[in-house]
Amino acid sequence: MLTFDNRFLQELPGDPETGNQLRQVFRACWSHVAPTPVSAPTLLAYSREMMETLGLSDAAIQSSEWVNALSGNGLIPGMQPYAMCYGGHQFGNWAGQLGDGRAISLGEVVNSKGERWELQLKGAGVTPYSRMADGRAVLRSSVREFLCSEAMHHLGIPTTRALSLVQTGDVVIRDMFYNGNPQAEKGAIVCRVSPSFIRFGNFEIYAMREDRETLQTLVDFTINRDFPELASYPEEERFAEWFAIVCVRTARLMAQWMRVGFVHGVMNTDNMSILGLTIDYGPYGWVDNFDPGWTPNTTDAAGRRYCFGRQPDIARWNLERLAQALYSLRPEREIYDEGLMLYDQAYNKEWGAVLTAKFGFAVWRDEYEPLINEIFDLMYHAEIDMTEFFRKLALVDAAQPDLALLESAAYSPALWDTFKPRLAEWLKQYAHVCQTEGRVPAERRKAMNSVNPRYVLRNYLAQQAIDLADQGDVSMIEELLDVLRKPYDEQLGRERFAALRPDWARHKAGCSMLSCSS
Ligand code: AMP
Ligand code: MG
């Protein structure tokens, strides 16, 4: 029996209207809405870790009661489904009311450790916030969200989680690249899980509507429920401290994404978690050949607003939008100036720590900066795989550096040859630094391998798992879920999951090109 304690619903104002008809919802944070049933739900996969965290057993999650609940065909006692109201800036412009258009929260579970975990179905049918769309999700995007949520967790990166992946038995029509080519795809639902699904956009909507009362209620609620560490602060300092914490958490998240080569793809303010979690896995991607300008999102291909290298700047821009919304409540510029300054500081500090660890240095020294810039420049121009490069760099013997060790990270033998002299010179200097630092080689290697993953959810791997699942074979989803449990460990017999992107995947839909259509 799970314990539900649905505070979002109980403590925040709700929409008096029920049902899922489209509407603008004013002065309320949520709307009651029931999931729309599906024809033939099948549980394709679930996360053992998340299941155990919630206090569920295999038998429970596989039971018809739970499979029904996880597919929108029924409710477990204590569940009270609702959709949240929020707005957001999309691609730099205020977009008005967005809200949970296809997400339906089921309630907040409090587990035996007293942790709060909200369960939310993604793709469970239309809500008052669905705008022009169908409230559904396709199998490909659901597999991607399911696997990546858990992979990020195991990498040690703050994220919303995923409990289950269900196939609905219904079809969903999608025009994947918005080019007049609609296809029937399999429908699916992920049950995602998070201590809070509150986004920057939850605050923005009330500020934009000049509804200070609801904004204040939501701020108080968020501080109370989601930031218990603030309870000990004097009341007059709490708000400023809260904004500062949000800035610092967001900064840390950005440094962690940059560490592993994760590109979110749609960093709109409605996709920014107030807890600094990775949220809303859509057209995200993992950097193969190192390229700060790379974006997996074809919708963003022209502007590259959300490309790999710009993520830290965009997160700051999003924090400025949050500040702007909160300013209507507390018009004290110092609060926001201070928070944003902390963002810059925290990002620089964390990024410095990330670089130190990635390169296996004992400490950070400013004179390492040109060395690091040079290799990033070389990795970009010589098309070198980010993940493979850092694992191989850990194997370099500083006493006798051998460039050949790194060649397995190169995508193009021709480019490798072209840049070989510069790469050799760089390696010599790097080895010299390591020698000068005098760190024990085994220690350096271990430190590097604990921050440079061996396995990430490469885009083409996710796509292979999707193609198989589409034919009814979920074995690769299971296997990826398992490989990605220990992303920093060398796993014997699983080398293929660490392989560089094959040539066929370079420009293939789903592998390097994704869209928001999901
Ligand atoms: P996203 O780009 O996934 O963050 O979505 C932006 C907004 O569009 C959010 O309000 C979503 O709930 C909504 N949305 C996206 N896809 C759908 C869909 N298939 N049905 C209804 N709403 C959707
Ligand atoms: Mg979203």
Coordinates of C-alpha atoms and ligand atoms in Angstrom, one line a residue:
M1 CA 0.0 0.0 0.0
L2 CA 1.5 3.3 -1.0
T3 CA 0.9 6.5 1.0
F4 CA -0.3 9.4 -1.0
D5 CA -0.1 13.0 0.3
N6 CA -1.2 15.2 -2.6
R7 CA 0.0 18.6 -1.4
F8 CA 0.1 20.4 -4.7
L9 CA -3.6 19.7 -5.0
Q10 CA -4.5 20.3 -1.4
E11 CA -2.5 23.5 -0.8
L12 CA -2.8 25.4 -4.1
P13 CA -5.8 26.9 -5.7
G14 CA -7.5 24.7 -8.4
D15 CA -9.5 25.3 -11.5
P16 CA -13.3 25.1 -10.6
E17 CA -14.0 23.7 -14.0
T18 CA -13.5 20.0 -14.5
G19 CA -13.2 17.9 -17.7
N20 CA -10.6 18.1 -20.4
Q21 CA -12.0 20.8 -22.7
L22 CA -9.5 23.4 -23.8
R23 CA -9.5 26.6 -21.8
Q24 CA -7.4 29.4 -20.3
V25 CA -7.2 28.7 -16.6
F26 CA -6.9 31.8 -14.4
R27 CA -6.0 32.2 -10.7
A28 CA -5.4 28.4 -10.3
C29 CA -2.4 26.1 -10.4
W30 CA -4.0 22.9 -11.6
S31 CA -7.1 21.4 -13.1
H32 CA -8.7 18.1 -12.3
V33 CA -8.5 15.8 -15.3
A34 CA -8.8 12.1 -15.7
P35 CA -6.5 10.2 -18.0
T36 CA -8.1 9.0 -21.2
P37 CA -8.2 5.1 -21.2
V38 CA -6.2 3.2 -23.8
S39 CA -7.1 0.0 -25.6
A40 CA -4.5 -2.6 -24.8
P41 CA -1.9 -1.5 -22.3
T42 CA 1.3 -3.6 -22.0
L43 CA 4.1 -2.9 -19.6
L44 CA 7.3 -2.9 -21.7
A45 CA 9.9 -2.0 -19.1
Y46 CA 10.3 -0.5 -15.6
S47 CA 13.0 0.8 -13.5
R48 CA 13.9 -1.5 -10.6
E49 CA 15.6 1.3 -8.7
M50 CA 12.6 3.6 -8.9
M51 CA 10.2 0.8 -8.1
E52 CA 12.1 0.0 -5.0
T53 CA 12.4 3.7 -4.0
L54 CA 8.6 3.9 -4.1
G55 CA 8.3 0.7 -2.1
L56 CA 6.7 -1.4 -4.9
S57 CA 7.5 -5.0 -5.7
D58 CA 7.8 -6.7 -9.1
A59 CA 4.6 -8.5 -8.5
A60 CA 2.8 -5.2 -7.6
I61 CA 4.0 -3.3 -10.6
Q62 CA 3.2 -6.1 -13.0
S63 CA -0.3 -6.5 -11.5
S64 CA -3.3 -5.4 -13.6
E65 CA -4.1 -2.7 -11.1
W66 CA -0.7 -1.0 -11.5
V67 CA -0.5 -1.6 -15.3
N68 CA -3.9 0.0 -15.5
A69 CA -2.8 2.9 -13.4
L70 CA 0.4 3.4 -15.4
S71 CA -1.5 3.5 -18.6
G72 CA -4.3 5.8 -17.5
N73 CA -6.9 3.0 -17.3
G74 CA -7.5 3.1 -13.6
L75 CA -6.4 4.7 -10.3
I76 CA -4.8 3.2 -7.2
P77 CA -6.5 4.4 -4.0
G78 CA -5.0 7.8 -3.0
M79 CA -4.4 8.9 -6.6
Q80 CA -6.1 12.2 -7.7
P81 CA -5.2 13.1 -11.3
Y82 CA -4.6 16.6 -12.3
A83 CA -2.7 18.8 -14.9
M84 CA -0.6 21.8 -14.0
C85 CA -1.0 25.3 -15.3
Y86 CA 2.2 27.0 -16.5
G87 CA 3.5 29.3 -19.2
G88 CA 6.9 29.8 -20.7
H89 CA 9.3 31.5 -23.0
Q90 CA 9.7 29.3 -26.1
F91 CA 12.8 30.1 -28.3
G92 CA 13.1 33.4 -26.6
N93 CA 9.5 34.6 -26.9
W94 CA 6.7 34.6 -24.3
A95 CA 4.3 31.9 -25.4
G96 CA 1.4 32.5 -22.9
Q97 CA -0.4 29.6 -21.2
L98 CA 1.2 26.2 -22.0
G99 CA 0.6 23.8 -19.1
D100 CA 0.6 20.0 -18.9
G101 CA -0.8 19.3 -22.4
R102 CA -0.1 15.6 -22.2
A103 CA 1.2 15.1 -18.7
I104 CA -1.2 14.1 -15.9
S105 CA 0.0 13.9 -12.3
L106 CA -1.4 11.0 -10.3
G107 CA -0.4 12.2 -6.9
E108 CA 2.6 12.4 -4.5
V109 CA 3.8 9.3 -2.9
V110 CA 5.6 9.5 0.5
N111 CA 7.9 6.5 0.8
S112 CA 9.2 4.8 3.9
K113 CA 12.1 7.2 4.2
G114 CA 9.7 10.1 4.1
E115 CA 10.8 11.1 0.6
R116 CA 8.1 12.7 -1.6
W117 CA 7.8 11.4 -5.2
E118 CA 5.2 12.7 -7.5
L119 CA 4.0 10.3 -10.2
Q120 CA 3.1 11.7 -13.6
L121 CA 1.9 10.0 -16.8
K122 CA 3.2 11.5 -20.0
G123 CA 1.0 10.8 -23.0
A124 CA -2.2 10.0 -21.1
G125 CA -4.6 12.0 -23.1
V126 CA -5.9 15.6 -23.6
T127 CA -6.1 18.1 -20.8
P128 CA -7.3 21.7 -20.6
Y129 CA -3.8 22.6 -21.7
S130 CA -3.4 20.5 -24.8
R131 CA -3.9 23.4 -27.2
M132 CA -4.0 21.9 -30.7
A133 CA -2.5 18.6 -29.9
D134 CA -3.7 15.1 -28.9
G135 CA -2.2 14.6 -25.4
R136 CA -0.4 11.5 -26.5
A137 CA 3.2 10.4 -26.9
V138 CA 4.7 8.0 -29.4
L139 CA 6.8 4.9 -28.5
R140 CA 10.1 6.4 -29.8
S141 CA 10.0 9.5 -27.6
S142 CA 8.8 7.5 -24.6
V143 CA 11.6 5.0 -24.9
R144 CA 14.0 7.9 -25.2
E145 CA 12.6 9.6 -22.0
F146 CA 12.5 6.4 -20.1
L147 CA 16.0 5.3 -20.8
C148 CA 17.6 8.8 -20.5
S149 CA 16.0 9.7 -17.2
E150 CA 17.5 6.6 -15.6
A151 CA 20.8 6.9 -17.4
M152 CA 21.2 10.5 -16.1
H153 CA 20.4 9.3 -12.6
H154 CA 23.1 6.7 -12.8
L155 CA 25.6 9.2 -14.2
G156 CA 25.0 11.2 -11.0
I157 CA 23.2 14.1 -12.8
P158 CA 20.1 15.6 -11.2
T159 CA 17.0 14.5 -13.2
T160 CA 13.4 13.6 -13.0
R161 CA 13.1 9.8 -13.0
A162 CA 11.1 7.2 -14.9
L163 CA 9.2 4.3 -13.3
S164 CA 7.6 2.6 -16.3
L165 CA 7.2 2.4 -20.0
V166 CA 3.8 1.2 -21.2
Q167 CA 2.7 0.6 -24.8
T168 CA -0.9 1.7 -25.2
G169 CA -2.1 -0.5 -28.1
D170 CA -3.4 2.6 -29.8
V171 CA -1.8 4.5 -32.7
V172 CA -0.7 8.1 -32.7
I173 CA -0.3 10.2 -35.9
R174 CA 2.8 12.2 -36.1
D175 CA 4.5 14.3 -38.8
M176 CA 8.0 13.8 -37.4
F177 CA 9.7 16.6 -39.4
Y178 CA 6.6 18.7 -40.0
N179 CA 7.1 18.2 -43.7
G180 CA 3.7 16.9 -44.7
N181 CA 4.5 13.3 -44.0
P182 CA 2.2 12.1 -41.2
Q183 CA 2.6 8.5 -40.1
A184 CA 0.8 6.2 -37.7
E185 CA 3.1 5.3 -34.8
K186 CA 2.7 3.2 -31.7
G187 CA 1.5 5.1 -28.7
A188 CA 3.2 4.8 -25.3
I189 CA 3.1 6.3 -21.8
V190 CA 6.0 6.9 -19.4
C191 CA 5.3 7.3 -15.8
R192 CA 7.8 9.8 -14.7
V193 CA 8.7 10.6 -11.1
S194 CA 10.1 13.6 -9.4
P195 CA 10.0 15.3 -6.0
S196 CA 8.5 18.3 -7.8
F197 CA 7.5 19.0 -11.4
I198 CA 7.4 22.8 -10.8
R199 CA 9.1 24.8 -13.6
F200 CA 10.2 28.4 -14.1
G201 CA 7.1 28.7 -16.3
N202 CA 4.8 28.0 -13.3
F203 CA 5.8 31.3 -11.8
E204 CA 6.0 33.3 -15.0
I205 CA 2.3 32.7 -15.9
Y206 CA 1.0 34.5 -12.9
A207 CA 3.5 37.4 -13.2
M208 CA 2.5 37.9 -16.8
R209 CA -1.2 37.9 -15.8
E210 CA -0.5 40.3 -13.0
D211 CA -2.0 37.7 -10.6
R212 CA 0.3 38.5 -7.6
E213 CA -1.8 36.6 -5.2
T214 CA -1.5 33.2 -6.9
L215 CA 2.2 33.9 -7.5
Q216 CA 2.8 34.5 -3.8
T217 CA 0.8 31.4 -2.9
L218 CA 2.9 29.3 -5.3
V219 CA 6.2 30.8 -4.1
D220 CA 5.3 30.0 -0.5
F221 CA 4.2 26.5 -1.4
T222 CA 7.4 25.8 -3.4
I223 CA 9.7 27.0 -0.6
N224 CA 7.8 25.0 2.0
R225 CA 7.4 21.8 0.1
D226 CA 10.5 21.7 -2.1
F227 CA 13.1 23.6 -0.2
P228 CA 12.9 22.3 3.4
E229 CA 16.5 23.5 3.9
L230 CA 15.1 27.0 4.0
A231 CA 12.9 26.5 7.0
S232 CA 15.8 27.4 9.3
Y233 CA 16.3 30.8 7.6
P234 CA 14.8 33.9 9.2
E235 CA 11.7 34.7 7.2
E236 CA 12.9 38.0 5.8
E237 CA 15.9 36.2 4.2
R238 CA 14.1 33.2 2.9
F239 CA 13.0 34.5 -0.5
A240 CA 16.4 35.8 -1.5
E241 CA 18.1 32.7 -0.3
W242 CA 15.6 30.6 -2.3
F243 CA 16.3 32.5 -5.6
A244 CA 20.1 32.1 -4.8
I245 CA 19.7 28.3 -4.4
V246 CA 17.7 28.0 -7.6
C247 CA 20.6 29.8 -9.4
V248 CA 23.3 27.7 -7.9
R249 CA 21.5 24.4 -8.6
T250 CA 20.9 25.4 -12.2
A251 CA 24.6 26.3 -12.5
R252 CA 25.6 22.9 -11.2
L253 CA 23.2 21.2 -13.6
M254 CA 24.7 23.0 -16.6
A255 CA 28.3 22.1 -15.6
Q256 CA 27.1 18.4 -15.3
W257 CA 25.5 18.4 -18.7
M258 CA 28.6 19.9 -20.2
R259 CA 30.7 17.2 -18.5
V260 CA 29.0 14.3 -20.2
G261 CA 28.1 15.9 -23.5
F262 CA 24.3 16.1 -22.9
V263 CA 22.3 18.5 -25.1
H264 CA 18.8 19.1 -23.9
G265 CA 17.6 20.5 -27.2
V266 CA 14.6 22.6 -25.9
M267 CA 15.6 24.8 -23.0
N268 CA 12.5 26.8 -22.9
T269 CA 11.6 28.2 -19.5
D270 CA 8.7 25.7 -19.2
N271 CA 11.4 23.0 -19.4
M272 CA 13.5 24.4 -16.5
S273 CA 12.9 22.6 -13.2
I274 CA 12.8 24.8 -10.1
L275 CA 14.9 22.1 -8.4
G276 CA 17.6 22.2 -11.0
L277 CA 16.7 18.8 -12.4
T278 CA 16.9 17.7 -16.0
I279 CA 13.3 17.7 -17.1
D280 CA 11.3 17.1 -20.3
Y281 CA 13.3 14.8 -22.4
G282 CA 12.4 15.6 -26.0
P283 CA 14.8 16.1 -28.9
Y284 CA 17.8 15.8 -26.6
G285 CA 21.1 14.3 -27.8
W286 CA 24.6 13.2 -26.8
V287 CA 27.6 14.8 -28.3
D288 CA 29.5 12.2 -30.4
N289 CA 32.3 14.2 -32.2
F290 CA 33.0 17.2 -30.0
D291 CA 31.2 20.2 -31.4
P292 CA 29.9 23.1 -29.2
G293 CA 27.6 24.2 -32.1
W294 CA 25.8 20.9 -32.3
T295 CA 22.1 20.7 -31.7
P296 CA 20.1 17.5 -32.0
N297 CA 16.9 19.5 -32.5
T298 CA 16.1 20.1 -36.2
T299 CA 13.5 22.8 -35.1
D300 CA 16.6 24.7 -33.7
A301 CA 19.0 23.9 -36.6
A302 CA 18.9 27.4 -38.0
G303 CA 19.2 29.5 -34.8
R304 CA 21.1 26.9 -32.7
R305 CA 19.8 28.7 -29.7
Y306 CA 20.0 25.5 -27.7
C307 CA 23.2 24.0 -29.1
F308 CA 25.7 22.2 -26.8
G309 CA 28.0 25.1 -26.1
R310 CA 25.3 27.7 -25.4
Q311 CA 23.5 25.8 -22.6
P312 CA 25.1 27.6 -19.7
D313 CA 24.2 31.0 -21.2
I314 CA 20.7 30.0 -22.0
A315 CA 20.2 28.7 -18.5
R316 CA 21.2 32.1 -17.2
W317 CA 18.8 33.8 -19.6
N318 CA 16.1 31.6 -18.3
L319 CA 17.0 32.5 -14.7
E320 CA 16.6 36.1 -15.8
R321 CA 13.1 35.4 -16.9
L322 CA 12.4 33.8 -13.6
A323 CA 13.8 36.8 -11.8
Q324 CA 11.6 39.1 -14.0
A325 CA 8.5 37.1 -12.9
L326 CA 9.5 37.2 -9.2
Y327 CA 10.3 40.9 -9.4
S328 CA 6.6 41.7 -9.6
L329 CA 6.3 40.2 -6.1
R330 CA 9.5 41.5 -4.6
P331 CA 10.8 44.5 -6.5
E332 CA 14.3 44.4 -5.0
R333 CA 16.9 44.3 -7.7
E334 CA 19.7 43.2 -5.3
I335 CA 18.0 39.9 -4.8
Y336 CA 18.2 39.0 -8.5
D337 CA 21.6 40.6 -9.1
E338 CA 23.1 38.7 -6.3
G339 CA 21.4 35.4 -7.4
L340 CA 22.6 35.8 -11.0
M341 CA 26.1 36.7 -9.8
L342 CA 26.1 33.5 -7.8
Y343 CA 25.0 31.6 -10.9
D344 CA 28.1 32.8 -12.7
Q345 CA 30.4 32.0 -9.8
A346 CA 28.9 28.6 -9.2
Y347 CA 29.1 27.7 -12.8
N348 CA 32.7 28.8 -13.1
K349 CA 33.6 27.0 -10.0
E350 CA 31.8 23.8 -10.9
W351 CA 33.1 23.9 -14.5
G352 CA 36.6 24.3 -13.2
A353 CA 36.2 21.3 -11.0
V354 CA 34.7 19.3 -13.9
L355 CA 37.7 20.1 -16.2
T356 CA 40.2 19.4 -13.5
A357 CA 38.6 16.0 -13.0
K358 CA 38.0 15.2 -16.6
F359 CA 41.7 15.8 -17.4
G360 CA 42.9 14.1 -14.3
F361 CA 44.7 17.1 -12.9
A362 CA 45.4 17.1 -9.2
V363 CA 44.4 20.8 -8.8
W364 CA 43.1 23.5 -11.0
R365 CA 45.7 26.0 -12.2
D366 CA 44.8 28.9 -14.5
E367 CA 47.8 28.2 -16.7
Y368 CA 46.1 24.9 -17.8
E369 CA 43.5 26.9 -19.6
P370 CA 45.3 27.3 -22.9
L371 CA 46.1 23.6 -22.9
I372 CA 42.4 22.8 -22.5
N373 CA 41.3 25.3 -25.1
E374 CA 43.7 23.8 -27.5
I375 CA 42.4 20.3 -27.2
F376 CA 38.8 21.4 -27.4
D377 CA 39.7 23.2 -30.6
L378 CA 41.5 20.2 -31.9
M379 CA 38.7 17.8 -30.9
Y380 CA 36.3 20.0 -32.8
H381 CA 38.3 20.4 -36.0
A382 CA 39.7 16.8 -36.1
E383 CA 36.2 15.3 -35.3
I384 CA 37.1 13.5 -32.1
D385 CA 34.6 11.6 -30.1
M386 CA 34.2 13.2 -26.7
T387 CA 33.3 10.1 -24.6
E388 CA 36.0 7.9 -26.1
F389 CA 38.7 10.6 -26.0
F390 CA 38.5 11.1 -22.2
R391 CA 38.5 7.3 -21.5
K392 CA 41.5 6.8 -23.6
L393 CA 43.3 9.9 -22.2
A394 CA 43.1 8.2 -18.8
L395 CA 45.2 5.4 -20.2
V396 CA 48.0 7.7 -21.4
D397 CA 51.3 7.0 -19.7
A398 CA 52.6 10.5 -18.8
A399 CA 56.2 9.2 -18.8
Q400 CA 55.9 7.8 -22.4
P401 CA 52.8 9.4 -24.0
D402 CA 51.7 7.5 -27.1
L403 CA 49.3 9.4 -29.4
A404 CA 48.2 6.1 -31.1
L405 CA 46.2 5.4 -27.9
L406 CA 43.8 8.2 -28.7
E407 CA 43.2 7.3 -32.4
S408 CA 40.2 5.2 -31.6
A409 CA 38.3 8.4 -30.8
A410 CA 38.8 9.8 -34.3
Y411 CA 35.9 9.7 -36.8
S412 CA 38.0 10.5 -39.8
P413 CA 41.4 9.0 -40.5
A414 CA 42.1 11.8 -42.9
L415 CA 41.4 14.5 -40.4
W416 CA 43.4 12.6 -37.8
D417 CA 46.4 12.6 -40.1
T418 CA 46.0 16.3 -40.8
F419 CA 45.9 17.2 -37.2
K420 CA 48.4 14.6 -36.0
P421 CA 51.3 17.1 -35.4
R422 CA 49.2 19.4 -33.3
L423 CA 47.7 16.5 -31.4
A424 CA 51.1 15.1 -30.7
E425 CA 52.4 18.4 -29.5
W426 CA 49.4 18.8 -27.3
L427 CA 49.8 15.3 -25.8
K428 CA 53.4 16.1 -25.0
Q429 CA 52.4 19.2 -23.1
Y430 CA 49.6 17.4 -21.3
A431 CA 51.9 14.6 -20.3
H432 CA 54.4 17.1 -19.1
V433 CA 51.8 18.7 -16.8
C434 CA 50.9 15.3 -15.4
Q435 CA 54.5 14.5 -14.8
T436 CA 55.1 17.8 -13.1
E437 CA 52.1 17.3 -10.9
G438 CA 53.5 13.9 -10.0
R439 CA 50.2 12.2 -9.3
V440 CA 50.3 8.4 -9.1
P441 CA 49.2 7.1 -12.5
A442 CA 46.6 4.7 -11.1
E443 CA 45.1 7.4 -9.0
R444 CA 44.9 9.8 -12.0
R445 CA 43.2 7.1 -14.1
K446 CA 40.7 6.2 -11.4
A447 CA 39.8 9.9 -10.8
M448 CA 39.3 10.4 -14.6
N449 CA 37.2 7.3 -15.0
S450 CA 34.9 8.3 -12.2
V451 CA 33.8 11.5 -14.1
N452 CA 34.3 10.4 -17.8
P453 CA 31.6 7.9 -18.6
R454 CA 32.4 4.8 -20.6
Y455 CA 28.8 4.4 -21.6
V456 CA 26.3 7.1 -22.5
L457 CA 22.9 6.8 -24.3
R458 CA 24.4 7.5 -27.7
N459 CA 21.6 8.7 -30.1
Y460 CA 22.1 5.8 -32.4
L461 CA 21.8 3.2 -29.6
A462 CA 18.5 4.7 -28.4
Q463 CA 17.3 4.5 -32.0
Q464 CA 18.3 0.9 -32.4
A465 CA 16.4 0.0 -29.2
I466 CA 13.4 1.9 -30.6
D467 CA 13.5 0.2 -33.9
L468 CA 13.5 -3.2 -32.2
A469 CA 10.8 -2.2 -29.7
D470 CA 8.7 -1.1 -32.6
Q471 CA 8.9 -4.7 -33.9
G472 CA 7.9 -6.0 -30.4
D473 CA 11.3 -6.8 -29.2
V474 CA 12.2 -4.9 -25.9
S475 CA 15.4 -6.8 -25.2
M476 CA 17.6 -3.8 -26.2
I477 CA 15.7 -1.5 -23.9
E478 CA 16.4 -3.9 -21.0
E479 CA 20.0 -4.3 -22.0
L480 CA 20.6 -0.5 -22.3
L481 CA 18.9 0.1 -19.0
D482 CA 21.3 -2.4 -17.5
V483 CA 24.5 -1.1 -19.2
L484 CA 23.7 2.4 -18.2
R485 CA 23.4 1.5 -14.6
K486 CA 27.1 1.5 -14.3
P487 CA 28.2 4.1 -16.9
Y488 CA 31.7 4.5 -15.5
D489 CA 32.6 0.8 -15.3
E490 CA 34.2 -1.1 -18.1
Q491 CA 31.7 -3.9 -18.8
L492 CA 33.2 -7.0 -20.3
G493 CA 31.3 -8.2 -23.4
R494 CA 29.4 -4.9 -23.7
E495 CA 32.0 -3.0 -25.7
R496 CA 29.5 -2.5 -28.5
F497 CA 27.6 -0.1 -26.3
A498 CA 30.6 2.1 -26.1
A499 CA 31.2 2.2 -29.9
L500 CA 31.5 5.4 -31.7
R501 CA 28.5 6.5 -33.8
P502 CA 28.6 4.4 -37.0
D503 CA 28.6 6.2 -40.3
W504 CA 25.1 5.2 -41.2
A505 CA 23.8 7.1 -38.2
R506 CA 25.5 10.4 -39.0
H507 CA 22.6 12.0 -40.7
K508 CA 19.8 9.5 -39.9
A509 CA 16.5 10.6 -38.5
G510 CA 16.3 9.8 -34.8
C511 CA 20.1 9.5 -34.6
S512 CA 21.3 13.0 -35.2
M513 CA 18.1 14.7 -36.3
L514 CA 15.2 14.9 -33.9
S515 CA 12.3 17.2 -33.6
C516 CA 9.8 18.3 -31.0
S517 CA 7.3 16.1 -32.6
S518 CA 6.9 13.3 -30.1
Ligands
AMP1 P1 7.5 20.6 -24.9 O1 8.2 21.2 -26.1 O2 7.5 19.1 -24.9 O3 8.1 21.1 -23.6 O4 6.0 21.0 -24.9 C1 5.6 22.3 -24.9 C2 4.1 22.4 -24.6 O5 3.4 21.7 -25.6 C3 3.7 21.8 -23.3 O6 2.7 22.6 -22.7 C4 3.3 20.4 -23.6 O7 2.4 19.9 -22.6 C5 2.6 20.7 -24.9 N1 2.5 19.4 -25.8 C6 3.6 18.9 -26.4 N2 3.2 17.8 -27.1 C7 1.8 17.6 -26.9 C8 0.8 16.7 -27.3 N3 1.1 15.7 -28.0 N4 -0.4 16.9 -26.8 C9 -0.7 18.0 -26.0 N5 0.2 18.9 -25.6 C10 1.4 18.7 -26.0
MG2 MG 7.8 20.8 -21.8

